[in-house]
Each structure stands twice: as C-alpha cells, then as structure tokens.
Coordinates of C-alpha atoms in Angstrom, one line a residue:
M672 CA -136.8 0.4 -49.0
R673 CA -134.7 1.6 -52.0
L674 CA -134.4 -2.0 -53.3
A675 CA -138.1 -2.5 -52.9
L676 CA -138.9 0.7 -54.8
R677 CA -136.5 -0.4 -57.5
G678 CA -138.2 -3.7 -57.8
V679 CA -141.6 -2.1 -58.1
I680 CA -140.3 0.2 -60.8
A681 CA -138.7 -2.8 -62.6
V682 CA -142.0 -4.8 -62.5
L683 CA -144.0 -1.9 -63.8
G684 CA -141.3 -1.3 -66.5
R685 CA -141.7 -4.8 -67.9
G686 CA -145.5 -5.2 -67.2
W687 CA -146.8 -1.9 -68.5
P688 CA -147.9 -3.4 -71.9
V689 CA -150.1 -5.9 -70.0
L690 CA -151.4 -3.0 -67.8
V691 CA -152.2 -0.8 -70.8
M692 CA -153.8 -3.7 -72.7
F693 CA -156.2 -4.6 -69.9
T694 CA -157.0 -1.0 -69.1
G695 CA -157.8 -0.5 -72.8
L696 CA -160.0 -3.6 -72.8
G697 CA -161.8 -2.3 -69.7
L698 CA -162.3 1.1 -71.4
L699 CA -163.7 -0.6 -74.5
G700 CA -166.0 -2.8 -72.4
G701 CA -167.3 0.3 -70.5
L702 CA -167.8 2.1 -73.8
S703 CA -169.6 -0.9 -75.3
T704 CA -171.9 -1.1 -72.3
A705 CA -172.8 2.6 -72.6
L706 CA -173.4 2.4 -76.3
L707 CA -175.2 -1.0 -76.6
A708 CA -177.1 -1.2 -73.3
T709 CA -180.9 -0.5 -73.4
P710 CA -181.4 3.0 -72.2
R711 CA -183.5 3.7 -69.1
F712 CA -185.4 7.0 -68.7
E713 CA -186.7 8.1 -65.4
A714 CA -189.4 10.5 -64.4
T715 CA -190.4 11.7 -60.9
A716 CA -193.8 12.8 -59.5
R717 CA -194.5 14.0 -56.0
V718 CA -197.6 13.6 -53.8
F719 CA -198.3 15.8 -50.8
I720 CA -200.4 14.5 -47.9
T721 CA -201.8 16.9 -45.3
A722 CA -204.7 17.1 -42.9
T723 CA -208.0 18.8 -43.7
E724 CA -209.1 21.7 -41.5
A725 CA -209.7 20.5 -37.9
D726 CA -211.8 22.0 -35.1
T727 CA -208.9 22.7 -32.9
P728 CA -205.1 23.1 -33.3
L729 CA -204.6 20.0 -31.2
D730 CA -206.8 18.0 -33.6
S731 CA -204.8 19.4 -36.6
L732 CA -201.5 18.4 -34.9
A733 CA -202.8 14.9 -34.3
L734 CA -203.8 14.5 -37.9
T735 CA -200.4 15.7 -39.1
I736 CA -198.7 13.1 -36.8
Y737 CA -201.0 10.5 -38.1
A738 CA -200.2 11.4 -41.7
R739 CA -196.4 11.1 -41.0
Q740 CA -197.0 7.7 -39.5
R741 CA -198.9 6.6 -42.6
L742 CA -196.4 7.8 -45.2
Q743 CA -194.4 4.6 -45.4
S744 CA -197.6 2.5 -45.7
Y745 CA -198.9 4.8 -48.5
A746 CA -195.6 4.5 -50.3
E747 CA -195.8 0.7 -50.3
V748 CA -199.4 0.9 -51.7
V749 CA -197.9 2.2 -55.0
S750 CA -196.7 -1.3 -56.0
S751 CA -200.0 -2.9 -55.3
P752 CA -202.4 -4.0 -58.1
A753 CA -205.0 -1.5 -56.8
V754 CA -202.8 1.3 -58.1
L755 CA -200.9 -0.3 -61.0
R756 CA -203.7 -2.3 -62.7
P757 CA -205.7 0.9 -63.6
V758 CA -202.4 2.5 -64.7
A759 CA -201.6 -0.4 -67.1
L760 CA -205.2 -0.2 -68.5
E761 CA -205.2 3.6 -68.8
L762 CA -201.9 3.7 -70.7
D763 CA -202.4 0.5 -72.6
L764 CA -199.0 -0.9 -71.4
D765 CA -197.7 -4.2 -72.7
A766 CA -196.6 -5.2 -69.2
S767 CA -198.0 -7.2 -66.3
V768 CA -198.6 -5.7 -62.9
E769 CA -195.5 -7.4 -61.6
E770 CA -193.3 -6.0 -64.4
L771 CA -194.8 -2.6 -63.9
A772 CA -194.1 -2.8 -60.2
S773 CA -190.4 -3.5 -60.9
S774 CA -190.2 -0.2 -62.8
V775 CA -191.9 2.0 -60.3
T776 CA -190.6 3.0 -56.8
A777 CA -192.1 5.2 -54.1
T778 CA -190.2 6.7 -51.2
P779 CA -191.2 9.0 -48.4
V780 CA -189.2 12.2 -48.5
P781 CA -187.5 12.6 -45.1
D782 CA -188.8 15.3 -42.7
S783 CA -191.8 16.1 -44.9
L784 CA -195.3 14.8 -45.9
L785 CA -194.2 14.1 -49.5
I786 CA -194.0 10.8 -51.3
E787 CA -191.7 10.7 -54.3
I788 CA -192.7 8.4 -57.2
V789 CA -190.1 7.4 -59.8
A790 CA -191.1 5.6 -62.9
A791 CA -188.6 4.0 -65.3
S792 CA -189.0 3.1 -69.0
R793 CA -186.9 2.6 -72.1
F794 CA -189.0 5.3 -73.7
N795 CA -188.6 8.9 -72.6
T796 CA -192.2 9.8 -73.1
E797 CA -193.6 6.7 -71.4
A798 CA -191.7 7.3 -68.1
P799 CA -193.5 10.6 -67.2
A800 CA -196.8 9.2 -68.3
I801 CA -196.4 6.3 -65.9
A802 CA -195.3 8.5 -63.0
S803 CA -198.3 10.9 -63.5
A804 CA -200.8 8.0 -63.8
V805 CA -199.4 6.3 -60.7
A806 CA -199.6 9.5 -58.7
R807 CA -203.2 10.1 -59.7
E808 CA -204.2 6.5 -58.9
L809 CA -202.5 6.7 -55.5
V810 CA -204.5 9.8 -54.6
Q811 CA -207.7 7.9 -55.6
V812 CA -206.8 4.8 -53.6
I813 CA -205.9 6.8 -50.4
E814 CA -208.9 9.1 -50.4
L815 CA -211.6 6.7 -51.7
Q816 CA -210.4 3.4 -50.1
L817 CA -207.9 3.8 -47.3
E818 CA -209.3 7.0 -45.7
S819 CA -212.9 6.8 -46.8
E820 CA -214.3 6.2 -43.3
M821 CA -212.6 9.3 -41.9
T822 CA -213.8 11.4 -44.9
A823 CA -217.4 10.4 -44.0
E824 CA -216.9 11.7 -40.5
G825 CA -215.7 15.0 -41.9
S826 CA -212.0 14.7 -40.8
A827 CA -209.5 13.2 -43.1
L828 CA -206.3 13.5 -45.0
R829 CA -206.0 15.5 -48.2
V830 CA -203.7 14.0 -50.9
T831 CA -202.5 16.2 -53.7
V832 CA -200.2 15.8 -56.7
V833 CA -197.8 18.7 -56.3
E834 CA -195.2 17.9 -58.9
N835 CA -195.8 16.4 -62.4
P836 CA -192.8 15.0 -64.2
D837 CA -191.2 16.5 -67.3
V838 CA -190.2 14.5 -70.3
P839 CA -186.5 13.5 -69.6
M840 CA -184.1 14.5 -72.4
A841 CA -181.2 12.2 -71.2
A842 CA -181.3 8.6 -70.1
A843 CA -180.6 7.8 -66.4
Y844 CA -178.7 4.7 -67.5
P845 CA -176.2 4.1 -68.9
H846 CA -173.9 7.2 -68.5
L847 CA -171.0 7.3 -70.9
I848 CA -168.4 8.8 -68.6
P849 CA -169.1 6.6 -65.5
S850 CA -169.3 3.5 -67.6
V851 CA -166.0 4.2 -69.3
S852 CA -164.4 5.1 -66.0
V853 CA -165.6 2.0 -64.2
G854 CA -164.5 -0.2 -67.1
S855 CA -161.0 1.4 -67.2
V856 CA -160.6 1.0 -63.4
V857 CA -161.7 -2.7 -63.5
G858 CA -159.4 -3.3 -66.5
F859 CA -156.5 -1.6 -64.7
I860 CA -157.0 -3.7 -61.6
M861 CA -157.2 -6.9 -63.6
G862 CA -154.0 -6.0 -65.6
L863 CA -152.2 -5.2 -62.4
G864 CA -153.2 -8.6 -61.0
V865 CA -152.1 -10.4 -64.2
M866 CA -148.8 -8.5 -64.2
L867 CA -148.0 -9.4 -60.6
L868 CA -149.0 -13.0 -61.1
R869 CA -146.8 -13.3 -64.1
H870 CA -143.9 -11.7 -62.3
S871 CA -144.3 -14.1 -59.3
F872 CA -144.2 -17.2 -61.5
D873 CA -141.5 -16.0 -63.8
A874 CA -138.2 -16.5 -61.9
R875 CA -135.9 -15.8 -64.9
V876 CA -133.4 -13.0 -65.0
R877 CA -134.3 -11.3 -68.3
G878 CA -132.1 -8.3 -68.0
L879 CA -130.8 -5.4 -66.0
R880 CA -134.2 -4.7 -64.4
D881 CA -134.3 -8.2 -62.9
V882 CA -130.8 -7.9 -61.5
Q883 CA -131.8 -4.7 -59.8
I884 CA -134.8 -6.5 -58.3
V885 CA -132.7 -9.4 -56.9
T886 CA -129.9 -7.3 -55.4
S887 CA -128.7 -3.8 -54.5
L888 CA -125.2 -4.8 -55.6
R889 CA -123.7 -2.4 -58.1
V890 CA -124.0 -3.2 -61.8
I891 CA -120.7 -2.1 -63.3
G892 CA -121.4 -3.0 -66.9
T893 CA -123.8 -4.4 -69.5
I894 CA -123.0 -6.2 -72.7
S895 CA -125.7 -5.9 -75.3
R896 CA -127.3 -8.9 -76.9
D897 CA -126.2 -9.4 -80.5
R898 CA -128.1 -12.1 -82.4
K899 CA -125.6 -12.0 -85.2
A900 CA -122.6 -12.6 -83.0
D901 CA -121.5 -15.8 -81.3
L902 CA -121.3 -16.0 -77.5
M903 CA -117.5 -16.3 -77.9
T904 CA -117.2 -13.0 -79.9
I905 CA -113.9 -11.2 -79.2
A906 CA -113.7 -7.4 -79.8
L907 CA -110.2 -7.4 -81.2
D908 CA -109.9 -5.0 -84.2
D909 CA -113.2 -3.1 -84.2
D910 CA -112.5 -0.3 -81.7
D911 CA -115.8 1.4 -82.6
S912 CA -118.0 -1.6 -82.2
R913 CA -120.6 -1.5 -79.5
I914 CA -119.2 -4.5 -77.6
A915 CA -115.7 -2.9 -77.6
K916 CA -117.1 0.4 -76.2
Q917 CA -119.0 -1.5 -73.5
F918 CA -115.9 -3.4 -72.4
R919 CA -114.0 -0.2 -72.3
S920 CA -116.7 1.2 -70.0
L921 CA -116.5 -1.9 -67.8
R922 CA -112.7 -1.4 -67.7
T923 CA -113.1 2.2 -66.5
N924 CA -115.7 1.3 -63.9
L925 CA -113.7 -1.6 -62.6
Q926 CA -110.6 0.6 -62.3
F927 CA -112.6 3.1 -60.4
F928 CA -114.2 0.7 -57.9
G929 CA -112.0 -2.3 -57.4
F930 CA -108.8 -2.5 -59.4
E931 CA -106.8 -0.5 -56.8
A932 CA -107.1 -3.3 -54.2
R933 CA -104.2 -5.1 -52.6
N934 CA -103.2 -6.4 -56.0
R935 CA -104.4 -5.6 -59.5
S936 CA -106.0 -8.9 -60.1
V937 CA -109.7 -9.4 -61.1
L938 CA -111.6 -12.6 -61.2
V939 CA -114.4 -12.9 -63.7
V940 CA -116.9 -15.6 -62.5
G941 CA -120.4 -16.6 -63.7
A942 CA -123.5 -17.0 -61.6
R943 CA -123.8 -20.4 -63.2
A944 CA -122.4 -22.2 -66.3
D945 CA -122.9 -20.8 -69.8
Q946 CA -122.8 -17.1 -68.6
G947 CA -120.1 -16.1 -71.1
T948 CA -117.4 -15.6 -68.4
T949 CA -114.6 -16.7 -70.7
T950 CA -115.5 -14.2 -73.4
A951 CA -116.0 -11.5 -70.8
A952 CA -112.5 -12.2 -69.2
V953 CA -110.8 -12.2 -72.7
N954 CA -112.5 -9.0 -73.8
L955 CA -111.8 -7.3 -70.5
A956 CA -108.1 -8.3 -70.8
L957 CA -108.0 -7.0 -74.4
S958 CA -109.6 -3.6 -73.4
I959 CA -106.9 -3.2 -70.7
A960 CA -104.1 -4.2 -73.1
Q961 CA -105.3 -1.5 -75.5
L962 CA -104.1 1.1 -72.9
G963 CA -100.6 -0.3 -73.5
R964 CA -100.5 -2.1 -70.2
R965 CA -99.0 -5.6 -69.9
V966 CA -101.9 -7.9 -69.0
L967 CA -101.9 -11.5 -68.0
L968 CA -105.0 -13.6 -68.8
I969 CA -105.3 -16.8 -66.6
D970 CA -107.6 -19.7 -67.3
A971 CA -108.6 -20.9 -63.8
Q972 CA -111.4 -23.1 -65.1
M973 CA -109.6 -26.3 -64.2
R974 CA -112.6 -28.5 -64.7
S975 CA -113.5 -27.2 -68.2
P976 CA -110.9 -24.8 -69.6
E977 CA -111.8 -22.8 -72.6
I978 CA -109.2 -20.1 -73.2
L979 CA -106.8 -22.4 -74.9
D980 CA -109.2 -23.3 -77.7
L981 CA -110.8 -19.8 -77.9
L982 CA -107.5 -18.1 -78.5
G983 CA -105.9 -20.9 -80.4
M984 CA -103.0 -21.3 -78.0
P985 CA -100.6 -24.3 -78.2
Q986 CA -100.5 -26.9 -75.5
A987 CA -98.1 -25.9 -72.7
P988 CA -97.7 -26.1 -69.0
G989 CA -100.4 -24.1 -67.3
L990 CA -101.7 -22.9 -63.9
T991 CA -101.9 -26.4 -62.4
E992 CA -98.2 -27.1 -63.2
V993 CA -97.2 -23.8 -61.6
L994 CA -99.2 -24.4 -58.5
I995 CA -97.8 -27.9 -57.9
G996 CA -94.2 -26.8 -58.8
D997 CA -93.8 -28.7 -62.0
A998 CA -93.3 -25.5 -64.0
S999 CA -92.1 -22.0 -63.5
Y1000 CA -93.9 -18.8 -64.5
H1001 CA -91.7 -18.4 -67.5
D1002 CA -92.7 -21.9 -68.8
A1003 CA -96.4 -21.3 -68.3
V1004 CA -96.9 -17.8 -69.6
Q1005 CA -97.3 -17.5 -73.3
S1006 CA -97.6 -14.4 -75.5
W1007 CA -100.5 -13.9 -77.9
D1008 CA -99.4 -12.9 -81.4
E1009 CA -102.6 -10.8 -82.0
V1010 CA -101.9 -8.4 -79.2
P1011 CA -98.3 -8.0 -77.9
E1012 CA -99.4 -6.6 -74.6
L1013 CA -101.6 -9.6 -73.8
F1014 CA -100.1 -12.7 -72.2
V1015 CA -101.9 -16.0 -71.4
M1016 CA -101.6 -18.7 -68.9
T1017 CA -103.8 -21.7 -69.7
A1018 CA -105.3 -24.0 -67.1
G1019 CA -102.9 -26.9 -67.6
R1020 CA -103.9 -30.4 -66.7
I1021 CA -107.0 -31.0 -64.5
P1022 CA -106.1 -31.6 -60.8
P1023 CA -108.1 -34.0 -58.7
N1024 CA -108.6 -31.4 -55.9
S1025 CA -109.0 -28.1 -57.8
R1026 CA -110.7 -26.3 -54.9
D1027 CA -107.8 -27.0 -52.5
V1028 CA -105.3 -25.9 -55.1
L1029 CA -107.1 -22.7 -56.1
G1030 CA -107.8 -21.6 -52.5
S1031 CA -104.3 -22.4 -51.2
S1032 CA -101.7 -20.0 -49.9
R1033 CA -99.6 -21.1 -52.9
M1034 CA -102.3 -19.7 -55.2
R1035 CA -102.2 -16.4 -53.3
A1036 CA -98.4 -16.3 -53.6
V1037 CA -98.6 -17.0 -57.3
I1038 CA -101.2 -14.2 -57.9
D1039 CA -99.1 -11.7 -55.9
A1040 CA -96.0 -12.7 -57.8
L1041 CA -97.7 -12.4 -61.2
C1042 CA -99.1 -9.0 -60.2
D1043 CA -95.6 -7.8 -59.6
R1044 CA -94.5 -9.0 -63.1
F1045 CA -97.6 -7.7 -65.0
D1046 CA -99.5 -4.5 -64.8
D1047 CA -102.8 -6.3 -64.5
V1048 CA -104.0 -9.9 -64.1
V1049 CA -107.4 -11.1 -65.3
I1050 CA -108.6 -14.5 -64.3
D1051 CA -111.4 -16.6 -65.9
G1052 CA -113.0 -18.4 -62.9
G1053 CA -115.9 -20.2 -64.5
S1054 CA -119.1 -20.7 -62.6
A1055 CA -119.7 -19.9 -58.9
S1056 CA -122.4 -22.6 -58.7
A1057 CA -120.7 -25.5 -60.6
S1058 CA -118.2 -26.0 -57.8
A1059 CA -116.5 -24.2 -54.9
D1060 CA -113.5 -23.4 -57.1
A1061 CA -114.6 -19.9 -57.9
T1062 CA -115.4 -19.1 -54.3
A1063 CA -112.0 -20.3 -53.2
L1064 CA -110.3 -18.3 -55.9
A1065 CA -112.3 -15.2 -55.0
S1066 CA -110.7 -15.1 -51.6
V1067 CA -107.2 -14.7 -53.0
V1068 CA -107.7 -12.0 -55.7
G1069 CA -108.0 -8.3 -55.5
S1070 CA -111.5 -8.0 -56.9
T1071 CA -114.3 -10.2 -58.3
V1072 CA -116.9 -9.5 -61.1
L1073 CA -120.0 -11.6 -61.2
V1074 CA -121.4 -12.3 -64.7
A1075 CA -125.2 -12.7 -65.1
R1076 CA -126.4 -13.6 -68.6
A1077 CA -129.9 -12.4 -69.3
G1078 CA -132.4 -15.1 -70.3
H1079 CA -130.1 -17.9 -69.1
L1080 CA -130.3 -17.5 -65.4
R1081 CA -132.9 -17.8 -62.6
R1082 CA -133.1 -15.4 -59.7
A1083 CA -132.3 -18.1 -57.2
H1084 CA -129.0 -18.9 -59.0
L1085 CA -128.0 -15.2 -59.0
T1086 CA -128.9 -14.9 -55.3
A1087 CA -126.9 -18.1 -54.4
A1088 CA -123.9 -16.9 -56.3
I1089 CA -123.9 -13.5 -54.6
D1090 CA -124.3 -15.2 -51.2
A1091 CA -121.3 -17.4 -51.9
L1092 CA -119.1 -14.6 -53.1
E1093 CA -119.9 -11.7 -50.8
P1094 CA -118.2 -13.3 -47.7
T1095 CA -114.8 -13.1 -49.6
G1096 CA -115.0 -9.3 -49.5
T1097 CA -113.8 -9.0 -53.1
L1098 CA -117.1 -8.8 -55.0
V1099 CA -117.2 -5.3 -56.5
G1100 CA -120.2 -5.6 -58.9
I1101 CA -122.2 -7.4 -61.6
L1102 CA -121.7 -7.5 -65.3
V1103 CA -125.0 -8.1 -67.1
N1104 CA -124.3 -10.1 -70.3
D1105 CA -126.6 -10.5 -73.2
Q1106 CA -128.7 -7.5 -72.2
P1107 CA -131.7 -7.1 -74.5
S1108 CA -131.5 -4.0 -76.7
V1109 CA -135.1 -4.0 -77.8
G1110 CA -138.4 -5.2 -76.3
V1111 CA -140.0 -4.8 -72.9
D1112 CA -136.9 -6.0 -71.1
A1113 CA -134.7 -3.4 -72.8
M1114 CA -133.7 -0.4 -70.8
E1115 CA -130.9 2.1 -70.6
E1116 CA -127.6 0.2 -70.5
I1117 CA -124.6 0.9 -68.2
G1118 CA -122.8 2.0 -71.3
G1119 CA -121.3 5.1 -70.0
S1120 CA -118.6 5.2 -67.4
I1121 CA -119.9 5.3 -63.8
A1122 CA -116.7 6.9 -62.8
D1123 CA -117.1 9.7 -65.4
S1124 CA -120.7 10.2 -64.2
M1125 CA -119.6 10.6 -60.6
R1126 CA -116.8 13.0 -61.5
T1127 CA -119.3 15.1 -63.4
K1128 CA -121.6 15.2 -60.4
R1129 CA -118.7 16.3 -58.2
R1130 CA -117.7 18.9 -60.6
S1131 CA -121.2 20.3 -60.8
R1132 CA -121.4 20.4 -57.0
R1133 CA -118.1 22.3 -56.9
E1134 CA -119.4 24.8 -59.5
R1135 CA -122.6 25.4 -57.6
V1136 CA -120.6 26.0 -54.4
S1137 CA -118.2 28.4 -56.1
V1138 CA -121.1 30.4 -57.5

C-alpha cells in the first residue's frame, strides 16, 4: 500500500504539467463556448384548464377527471400547425412551423390542471412574445375546435391563460460558470488519461521518483547530474563541491545502515552497464579516506576493468593473481600518490571463469584478510546484468550498493538487478546516479544524511517525553 501510494505521488509529480495543461485547455474551451455560443432566452406561460359549472357535484368531479385525462393530449397540440401557424403569422416570424415547433415545448404540471409552455429564442423580447401567442392560440384551439361540441351542450372545459411571461434578462444558455466547470473537468480527465498512458508506455527510470515506484528498497544517496562534468569525474580536491558533499552523505548513510556487517567491505554494482559504478566506487573510497582511514579500492570488473586507466595506475599483479595464488597481497596492493590513505588493487588479467573465481571460498578468505589489514574495503563490481560475477561477489562481501543511473536504465533492468542481489542478503540500498537537478523529474535529493535525520527525530522524541 505504501509503495502504491508512493508510485501514485511520483506519477502525479512528473505528470502535473500535462494535467495542468489539459485542465487549462478545457477551461478555455468552456469559456470560449460560453462567450461565443449563440445565446438562448427562454420564457414561460401557463394555461389553466378547469370545468365550467355543472348541475351536480358528481358532474363537476367527472369533468375535472376528464380534464386531467386530456392534459397530455392538449400539451401535444401545442406543436401542431393549428397552433403554431397562426403564431408565426401574428408575430411575422422568419421560421417554418417545424422550426417553431423545435423551439416550443409544452408540459403538463404534475398534480395540477396546468400546462406549462416554454418558448426559446435568441432574442430576449421574442421568447415571451412567442410563449404568450402560443398560449392564446392553444386556448382558441381547445375551446373552439376540440371542445366545441361540449360547449354547445352547455357543459365544457374552461381554458385560461393564468401566467404571462416576463422578458428574460439573462440567457438560459450558455451559463458561464457551468460551461467553464464542465470544460475544466473534461480537460482534467483527458489530462489524467494522457498522463497515465504516457507513464505506462515510458519504462525508463528518469530519476529518484521512478526508483521509488519500482521498489521500496532504501535509497541511500543521490548524485546530481552535471552536464559540464564527465561521467568519470573524481571529487578529489574540491571538498565543497556538490558531488563531494553527496558522496560524503552516501558514506555516512552507508556506515549507518550496512558498514558494520561481518566485515567492512562494500560492493558497488550497477543495475546494468554504463551506470557509473567505477566512479561511484572511487569517490566513495576517497570520501572514506578523507576521514583518515586506510581504504583499499578493488577492481573486481574482471571482464572490463576500468580503475587502472581511471587512476593512472601502472600495470601490476591484481585480484586475479591473488585469487589463483600467483601473487601475494603485498604484490597486488598499490598506493595512490594523490591520497596516501587510499590503496588500490587492480583486476589483473582476465580469467576464463570469473564467476567461479569471484564466488569462491578463496575470494571470501581474501576479502576477510584484506578487511583485517585495512579499515575499509570498497569493491567495484561492474554490472549485475552483464554477467553473474556481481551476484557471486555480493554473497561474499559485507554490504552491497546498487547504482541506478537516471535516464540510462529501464524499470525492468532495475527490477531484475534487485531480484538477483536481494537473495544474497547484503543489498543495503540504491544509489541514484545522474539525478536531474532541474525539470519535471527533479525532486529533493538524498543530499542530507539519513542517519543524522533519524538521530534528530529520536532526539525530538526524547525531548517531548522529557517535557
């Protein structure tokens, strides 16, 4: 339920411009209809039908019942040529009988002997004139034609115009407020449909919002998109840069949630290739080294190693040689001149069976031994989807961080990576890389420390309790 609500909020958060645009178009459409449509004025006249004086109360009652039975028939007579043709001639209307009939309606008033005649016209003075004329002609037709035989016998119905219409001051159609309201609602519904359709066909992960739609797994950091910077940017000297602050926040959150596992090793792995895992691993290692801790950075991308070229390290025995016994730790670990606290172990030569090597008990023993020699170990594991190497490696480390690069990943890829890594029990959270800073996909970043936030909440609760 929480994940579904988060997804709805995320969809609305991205799609609100579409929703606002369609609602605005609907509002303008309703306003245009109200202002440009031909106005229609309506006027109402009422005719009362009753029995003339009868000899006995029983005869009077019979005539009243007869009048009630005839009301519907009399109302239908209104649209006949016998009534409307004289009206058209009297008022010199430029309309045929059929056209006039479409603008005049007659309806019996329930539980009464009244017939209500409503006439419509685009002129406010013409509508009451038509209604009055129709009422007068109906009286003539009923008394002189339909009831003439009973009149000759001295017992008939009396038809009287009891209400003449006034000149309407406002048009019955269109109404400004209803037209605008209906247009806005229709526009909103159309915008909602377009927004949901767009979301269902767009399977890309565009940022933090989409990650929160796909999974309830904790997001432990976001790295902002910087169009001026390269994907391989290293936050080395600029301690006040935005990317440096974000990696320090990631470091704090990771220490709070997962770095106190059975060993202080963290695997950085991407949901697929080209997620920026190498840069993330290097910058995370640098942020930890800034604390004065001895950090070992290991390149475990045995199929496509990148750390050697990125840091400008010389060729030397690497992880592969250590695992197969061709080199010792001392031979494979190199110091990096830029940061004395940072040490590097490159991938070494590419083995034919990297999955078996990385997931072996030997790899577990190597990680444990290196954790004893260094304060922290950060491992670049490459892509979780390119091969099973990252999954095998995740089972032997203390914690795993999954990198999802906004705009370069589909939801299915992220879901598949999570499904592959969660069974290892080491997946602690997601790092959203290349998070948009502006536009509809931008939102508040995980820039502050989650740990600090939780400590603040606990402190606030303690203060409330103490009070």
